[in-house]
CSV table of C-alpha atoms in Angstrom, one decimal:
chain,number,residue,atom,x,y,z
Y,1,MET,CA,140.9,62.7,-5.6
Y,2,THR,CA,138.6,65.4,-4.1
Y,3,THR,CA,136.7,68.0,-6.1
Y,4,GLN,CA,138.9,70.6,-4.5
Y,5,GLU,CA,142.0,69.0,-6.0
Y,6,LEU,CA,140.4,69.0,-9.5
Y,7,VAL,CA,139.7,72.8,-9.4
Y,8,ALA,CA,142.3,75.0,-11.0
Y,9,PRO,CA,143.7,77.7,-8.8
Y,10,ALA,CA,142.0,81.1,-9.0
Y,11,TYR,CA,143.6,83.6,-11.4
Y,12,THR,CA,145.7,86.2,-9.6
Y,13,ALA,CA,146.2,89.5,-11.4
Y,14,PRO,CA,149.8,90.6,-11.7
Y,15,THR,CA,150.7,93.2,-9.1
Y,16,THR,CA,154.3,94.1,-9.8
Y,17,TYR,CA,156.0,95.5,-12.9
Y,18,SER,CA,158.0,92.2,-13.1
Y,19,GLU,CA,154.7,90.2,-13.3
Y,20,ILE,CA,153.2,92.6,-15.8
Y,21,ILE,CA,156.2,92.4,-18.0
Y,22,ARG,CA,156.2,88.6,-17.8
Y,23,ASP,CA,152.5,88.5,-18.7
Y,24,GLU,CA,153.0,91.0,-21.6
Y,25,ILE,CA,155.9,89.0,-23.0
Y,26,LYS,CA,154.0,85.7,-22.8
Y,27,ALA,CA,150.9,87.3,-24.4
Y,28,GLU,CA,153.0,88.7,-27.3
Y,29,CYS,CA,154.6,85.3,-27.8
Y,30,GLY,CA,151.2,83.8,-27.9
Y,31,ARG,CA,149.9,86.3,-30.4
Y,32,ARG,CA,152.9,85.7,-32.7
Y,33,GLY,CA,153.0,81.9,-32.2
Y,34,ILE,CA,156.5,82.0,-30.8
Y,35,SER,CA,157.4,79.0,-28.7
Y,36,GLN,CA,159.6,79.0,-25.6
Y,37,ARG,CA,162.2,76.9,-27.4
Y,38,ARG,CA,162.4,79.4,-30.3
Y,39,LEU,CA,162.4,82.4,-28.0
Y,40,SER,CA,165.2,81.0,-25.8
Y,41,ARG,CA,167.4,80.3,-28.9
Y,42,VAL,CA,166.8,83.7,-30.4
Y,43,ILE,CA,167.6,85.7,-27.3
Y,44,GLY,CA,170.5,83.4,-26.2
Y,45,ILE,CA,169.4,81.9,-22.9
Y,46,SER,CA,168.7,78.3,-22.0
Y,47,GLN,CA,165.2,76.9,-22.1
Y,48,GLN,CA,165.4,76.4,-18.3
Y,49,SER,CA,166.3,80.1,-17.9
Y,50,LEU,CA,163.4,81.1,-20.1
Y,51,SER,CA,161.1,78.8,-18.2
Y,52,ASP,CA,162.2,80.4,-14.9
Y,53,ARG,CA,161.3,83.8,-16.3
Y,54,TRP,CA,158.0,82.5,-17.9
Y,55,ARG,CA,156.9,81.2,-14.4
Y,56,GLY,CA,158.0,84.3,-12.6
Y,57,ARG,CA,160.8,82.6,-10.6
Y,58,ILE,CA,163.3,85.1,-12.1
Y,59,PRO,CA,162.4,88.6,-13.4
Y,60,TRP,CA,163.3,89.6,-16.9
Y,61,THR,CA,166.3,92.0,-17.1
Y,62,LEU,CA,166.2,95.1,-19.2
Y,63,ASP,CA,169.0,93.6,-21.3
Y,64,GLU,CA,166.9,90.6,-22.0
Y,65,VAL,CA,163.9,92.7,-22.8
Y,66,GLU,CA,166.0,94.6,-25.3
Y,67,ARG,CA,167.0,91.4,-27.0
Y,68,LEU,CA,163.2,90.6,-27.4
Y,69,GLU,CA,162.6,93.7,-29.4
Y,70,PRO,CA,163.4,92.4,-32.8
Y,71,VAL,CA,161.7,89.1,-32.1
Y,72,LEU,CA,158.5,90.4,-30.7
Y,73,GLY,CA,158.4,93.8,-32.5
Y,74,LEU,CA,157.9,95.3,-29.1
Y,75,ASP,CA,160.2,98.0,-27.8
Y,76,ARG,CA,161.0,98.6,-24.1
Y,77,GLY,CA,159.2,101.9,-24.2
Y,78,ALA,CA,156.0,100.3,-25.4
Y,79,LEU,CA,156.3,97.5,-22.9
Y,80,LEU,CA,156.9,99.9,-20.0
Y,81,PHE,CA,154.0,102.0,-21.3
Y,82,ARG,CA,151.8,98.9,-21.1
Y,83,CYS,CA,152.9,98.4,-17.5
Y,84,ALA,CA,152.1,101.9,-16.5
Y,85,ARG,CA,148.8,101.8,-18.3
Y,86,ARG,CA,147.8,98.6,-16.5
Y,87,ASP,CA,149.1,99.9,-13.2
Y,88,SER,CA,147.1,103.1,-13.6
Y,89,ASN,CA,143.8,101.2,-13.6
Y,90,PRO,CA,143.3,101.0,-9.8
Y,91,GLN,CA,141.0,98.4,-8.4
Y,92,PRO,CA,138.7,98.8,-5.4
Y,93,SER,CA,140.9,96.4,-3.5
Y,94,ASP,CA,144.0,98.5,-4.0
Y,95,PRO,CA,145.3,100.2,-0.8
C-alpha cells in the first residue's frame, strides 16, 4: 500500500443546496446523538434509503425534511436559512 492510498481524500465544501441540507441534517443528528437507524425508523424510510441521502446519492425531499422537524427540532425555514447563510459567504474561488 502506498502513502497516497493511506491519505484520506481532501474535504470538499458543499456547493449545492442539497449538499448543504445533507450536511446540516448530519450535523444536527450528531449534536443530538441520533443514529441513522433511529432516524430512519422515526421518519419512516429504510436504513438504505437514509444511507443514500446521508452519502448524497439521493437528495432529501421537502416532505422528508418536514418529517425531521419534530425529531431534530429544526424547521424547514431554519434549515433553508442556514443554506442561504452558508451560500451568502462567497469564497475567492467562486465564479
